[in-house]
PDB file of C-alpha atoms in Angstrom:
ATOM      1  CA  UNK A   1      90.158  -4.591  39.154  1.00  0.00           C
ATOM      2  CA  UNK A   2      86.764  -3.285  39.236  1.00  0.00           C
ATOM      3  CA  UNK A   3      85.550  -1.332  36.173  1.00  0.00           C
ATOM      4  CA  UNK A   4      83.137   1.224  37.600  1.00  0.00           C
ATOM      5  CA  UNK A   5      81.897   2.354  34.360  1.00  0.00           C
ATOM      6  CA  UNK A   6      81.348  -0.902  32.838  1.00  0.00           C
ATOM      7  CA  UNK A   7      80.346  -2.766  35.964  1.00  0.00           C
ATOM      8  CA  UNK A   8      82.686  -5.692  35.023  1.00  0.00           C
ATOM      9  CA  UNK A   9      85.037  -7.995  36.611  1.00  0.00           C
ATOM     10  CA  UNK A  10      87.378 -10.845  36.063  1.00  0.00           C
ATOM     11  CA  UNK A  11      86.111 -14.069  36.874  1.00  0.00           C
ATOM     12  CA  UNK A  12      86.485 -15.346  40.314  1.00  0.00           C
ATOM     13  CA  UNK A  13      87.651 -18.777  42.057  1.00  0.00           C
ATOM     14  CA  UNK A  14      87.279 -19.216  45.595  1.00  0.00           C
ATOM     15  CA  UNK A  15      90.840 -19.498  47.578  1.00  0.00           C
ATOM     16  CA  UNK A  16      91.742 -19.803  50.955  1.00  0.00           C
ATOM     17  CA  UNK A  17      92.086 -16.758  53.108  1.00  0.00           C
ATOM     18  CA  UNK A  18      95.850 -16.987  53.087  1.00  0.00           C
ATOM     19  CA  UNK A  19      96.040 -15.487  49.701  1.00  0.00           C
ATOM     20  CA  UNK A  20      95.677 -12.061  50.262  1.00  0.00           C
ATOM     21  CA  UNK A  21      95.902 -11.794  54.445  1.00  0.00           C
ATOM     22  CA  UNK A  22      99.480 -10.286  54.310  1.00  0.00           C
ATOM     23  CA  UNK A  23      98.183  -7.422  51.452  1.00  0.00           C
ATOM     24  CA  UNK A  24      95.442  -6.631  53.370  1.00  0.00           C
ATOM     25  CA  UNK A  25      96.424  -7.101  56.826  1.00  0.00           C
ATOM     26  CA  UNK A  26      97.628  -3.314  57.281  1.00  0.00           C
ATOM     27  CA  UNK A  27      94.138  -2.140  56.493  1.00  0.00           C
ATOM     28  CA  UNK A  28      91.908  -4.525  58.191  1.00  0.00           C
ATOM     29  CA  UNK A  29      90.265  -2.664  61.768  1.00  0.00           C
ATOM     30  CA  UNK A  30      91.181  -4.197  64.891  1.00  0.00           C
ATOM     31  CA  UNK A  31      88.058  -6.158  65.289  1.00  0.00           C
ATOM     32  CA  UNK A  32      87.561  -7.090  61.469  1.00  0.00           C
ATOM     33  CA  UNK A  33      87.985 -10.653  60.353  1.00  0.00           C
ATOM     34  CA  UNK A  34      88.037 -12.469  56.580  1.00  0.00           C
ATOM     35  CA  UNK A  35      85.297 -14.151  55.521  1.00  0.00           C
ATOM     36  CA  UNK A  36      85.762 -15.561  52.314  1.00  0.00           C
ATOM     37  CA  UNK A  37      88.480 -14.959  49.609  1.00  0.00           C
ATOM     38  CA  UNK A  38      88.186 -15.224  45.723  1.00  0.00           C
ATOM     39  CA  UNK A  39      90.822 -14.762  43.147  1.00  0.00           C
ATOM     40  CA  UNK A  40      90.977 -13.823  39.579  1.00  0.00           C
ATOM     41  CA  UNK A  41      94.355 -14.213  37.616  1.00  0.00           C
ATOM     42  CA  UNK A  42      96.459 -11.804  39.594  1.00  0.00           C
ATOM     43  CA  UNK A  43      93.180  -9.607  41.198  1.00  0.00           C
ATOM     44  CA  UNK A  44      91.246 -10.635  43.986  1.00  0.00           C
ATOM     45  CA  UNK A  45      88.080  -9.959  46.482  1.00  0.00           C
ATOM     46  CA  UNK A  46      87.955 -10.108  50.027  1.00  0.00           C
ATOM     47  CA  UNK A  47      84.997 -10.396  52.018  1.00  0.00           C
ATOM     48  CA  UNK A  48      85.366  -9.517  55.866  1.00  0.00           C
ATOM     49  CA  UNK A  49      83.040  -8.910  58.553  1.00  0.00           C
ATOM     50  CA  UNK A  50      82.670  -5.262  57.657  1.00  0.00           C
ATOM     51  CA  UNK A  51      83.188  -4.838  53.821  1.00  0.00           C
ATOM     52  CA  UNK A  52      84.349  -6.021  50.696  1.00  0.00           C
ATOM     53  CA  UNK A  53      87.549  -5.695  49.615  1.00  0.00           C
ATOM     54  CA  UNK A  54      88.647  -5.231  46.035  1.00  0.00           C
ATOM     55  CA  UNK A  55      92.462  -5.870  45.127  1.00  0.00           C
ATOM     56  CA  UNK A  56      93.437  -4.513  41.900  1.00  0.00           C
ATOM     57  CA  UNK A  57      97.513  -6.174  41.005  1.00  0.00           C
ATOM     58  CA  UNK A  58      98.584  -3.273  38.804  1.00  0.00           C
ATOM     59  CA  UNK A  59     101.727  -3.380  36.209  1.00  0.00           C
ATOM     60  CA  UNK A  60     104.433  -5.673  34.718  1.00  0.00           C
ATOM     61  CA  UNK A  61     105.738  -6.514  38.139  1.00  0.00           C
ATOM     62  CA  UNK A  62     102.609  -6.499  40.204  1.00  0.00           C
ATOM     63  CA  UNK A  63     104.449  -4.187  42.631  1.00  0.00           C
ATOM     64  CA  UNK A  64     101.738  -1.626  42.793  1.00  0.00           C
ATOM     65  CA  UNK A  65      98.572  -2.484  44.197  1.00  0.00           C
ATOM     66  CA  UNK A  66      95.021  -0.449  44.410  1.00  0.00           C
ATOM     67  CA  UNK A  67      92.793  -1.627  47.482  1.00  0.00           C
ATOM     68  CA  UNK A  68      89.098  -0.566  46.773  1.00  0.00           C
ATOM     69  CA  UNK A  69      86.725  -0.766  50.128  1.00  0.00           C
ATOM     70  CA  UNK A  70      82.997  -1.143  49.477  1.00  0.00           C
ATOM     71  CA  UNK A  71      81.432  -1.026  52.980  1.00  0.00           C
ATOM     72  CA  UNK A  72      78.541  -3.189  53.516  1.00  0.00           C
ATOM     73  CA  UNK A  73      76.571  -0.252  55.021  1.00  0.00           C
ATOM     74  CA  UNK A  74      76.739   1.092  51.408  1.00  0.00           C
ATOM     75  CA  UNK A  75      74.891  -1.728  50.009  1.00  0.00           C
ATOM     76  CA  UNK A  76      71.065  -0.722  48.583  1.00  0.00           C
ATOM     77  CA  UNK A  77      70.456  -3.940  46.755  1.00  0.00           C
ATOM     78  CA  UNK A  78      72.125  -6.787  45.317  1.00  0.00           C
ATOM     79  CA  UNK A  79      71.207  -9.666  43.080  1.00  0.00           C
ATOM     80  CA  UNK A  80      72.759 -13.335  42.349  1.00  0.00           C
ATOM     81  CA  UNK A  81      72.859 -15.177  39.273  1.00  0.00           C
ATOM     82  CA  UNK A  82      73.741 -19.109  40.323  1.00  0.00           C
ATOM     83  CA  UNK A  83      75.567 -21.192  37.435  1.00  0.00           C
ATOM     84  CA  UNK A  84      73.404 -23.499  35.292  1.00  0.00           C
ATOM     85  CA  UNK A  85      73.951 -26.521  32.980  1.00  0.00           C
ATOM     86  CA  UNK A  86      75.282 -24.737  30.009  1.00  0.00           C
ATOM     87  CA  UNK A  87      76.447 -21.058  31.616  1.00  0.00           C
ATOM     88  CA  UNK A  88      78.573 -22.291  34.322  1.00  0.00           C
ATOM     89  CA  UNK A  89      79.565 -19.038  35.393  1.00  0.00           C
ATOM     90  CA  UNK A  90      77.541 -17.146  38.515  1.00  0.00           C
ATOM     91  CA  UNK A  91      77.288 -13.429  38.858  1.00  0.00           C
ATOM     92  CA  UNK A  92      76.545 -11.063  42.138  1.00  0.00           C
ATOM     93  CA  UNK A  93      75.283  -7.648  41.226  1.00  0.00           C
ATOM     94  CA  UNK A  94      75.583  -5.113  43.931  1.00  0.00           C
ATOM     95  CA  UNK A  95      74.239  -1.711  43.734  1.00  0.00           C
ATOM     96  CA  UNK A  96      75.967   1.035  46.047  1.00  0.00           C
ATOM     97  CA  UNK A  97      74.960   4.472  47.274  1.00  0.00           C
ATOM     98  CA  UNK A  98      76.661   6.836  45.527  1.00  0.00           C
ATOM     99  CA  UNK A  99      78.741   4.299  43.623  1.00  0.00           C
ATOM    100  CA  UNK A 100      76.386   2.492  41.301  1.00  0.00           C
ATOM    101  CA  UNK A 101      76.187  -1.173  40.214  1.00  0.00           C
ATOM    102  CA  UNK A 102      79.407  -3.550  40.869  1.00  0.00           C
ATOM    103  CA  UNK A 103      79.229  -6.775  38.925  1.00  0.00           C
ATOM    104  CA  UNK A 104      81.675 -10.150  39.930  1.00  0.00           C
ATOM    105  CA  UNK A 105      81.329 -13.139  38.036  1.00  0.00           C
ATOM    106  CA  UNK A 106      82.669 -16.464  39.683  1.00  0.00           C
ATOM    107  CA  UNK A 107      83.286 -19.671  38.393  1.00  0.00           C
ATOM    108  CA  UNK A 108      81.072 -22.501  38.726  1.00  0.00           C
ATOM    109  CA  UNK A 109      82.763 -23.784  42.182  1.00  0.00           C
ATOM    110  CA  UNK A 110      82.045 -20.440  44.163  1.00  0.00           C
ATOM    111  CA  UNK A 111      78.830 -20.827  46.353  1.00  0.00           C
ATOM    112  CA  UNK A 112      76.943 -17.259  45.420  1.00  0.00           C
ATOM    113  CA  UNK A 113      74.164 -18.438  47.841  1.00  0.00           C
ATOM    114  CA  UNK A 114      76.478 -18.241  50.744  1.00  0.00           C
ATOM    115  CA  UNK A 115      77.786 -14.908  49.433  1.00  0.00           C
ATOM    116  CA  UNK A 116      74.472 -13.542  49.355  1.00  0.00           C
ATOM    117  CA  UNK A 117      73.902 -14.964  52.850  1.00  0.00           C
ATOM    118  CA  UNK A 118      76.856 -13.151  54.064  1.00  0.00           C
ATOM    119  CA  UNK A 119      75.465  -9.851  52.421  1.00  0.00           C
ATOM    120  CA  UNK A 120      72.084 -10.570  53.975  1.00  0.00           C
ATOM    121  CA  UNK A 121      73.290 -11.043  57.209  1.00  0.00           C
ATOM    122  CA  UNK A 122      75.164  -7.376  56.860  1.00  0.00           C
ATOM    123  CA  UNK A 123      72.700  -5.393  55.502  1.00  0.00           C
ATOM    124  CA  UNK A 124      69.380  -6.607  56.667  1.00  0.00           C
TER     125      UNK A 124
END
């Protein structure tokens, strides 16, 4: 899902929190809840109260899944790029301690300013 070498990700669109709730419920802590959920073609990203969870659905059948946990506490810096008139996509770049840069691309309906506020609340 997240290509850590090329720091790229498929374009994500906002979706309801129920889209991946069943998939990740077993890895959530007792006091962790979902804040916002985004979906690509089959993959997704979930922002929780403690971390970002990247979900990579693999293979033809989609039975194999990879879950990457990215704790807010490891974010050193981030930047957002909002959608424009001709460039309709928005971007979120995150720099993680020990990992490097992760780039998430969103379609124009995604409110990256709201995402930036969520991250700011967690890391500042």
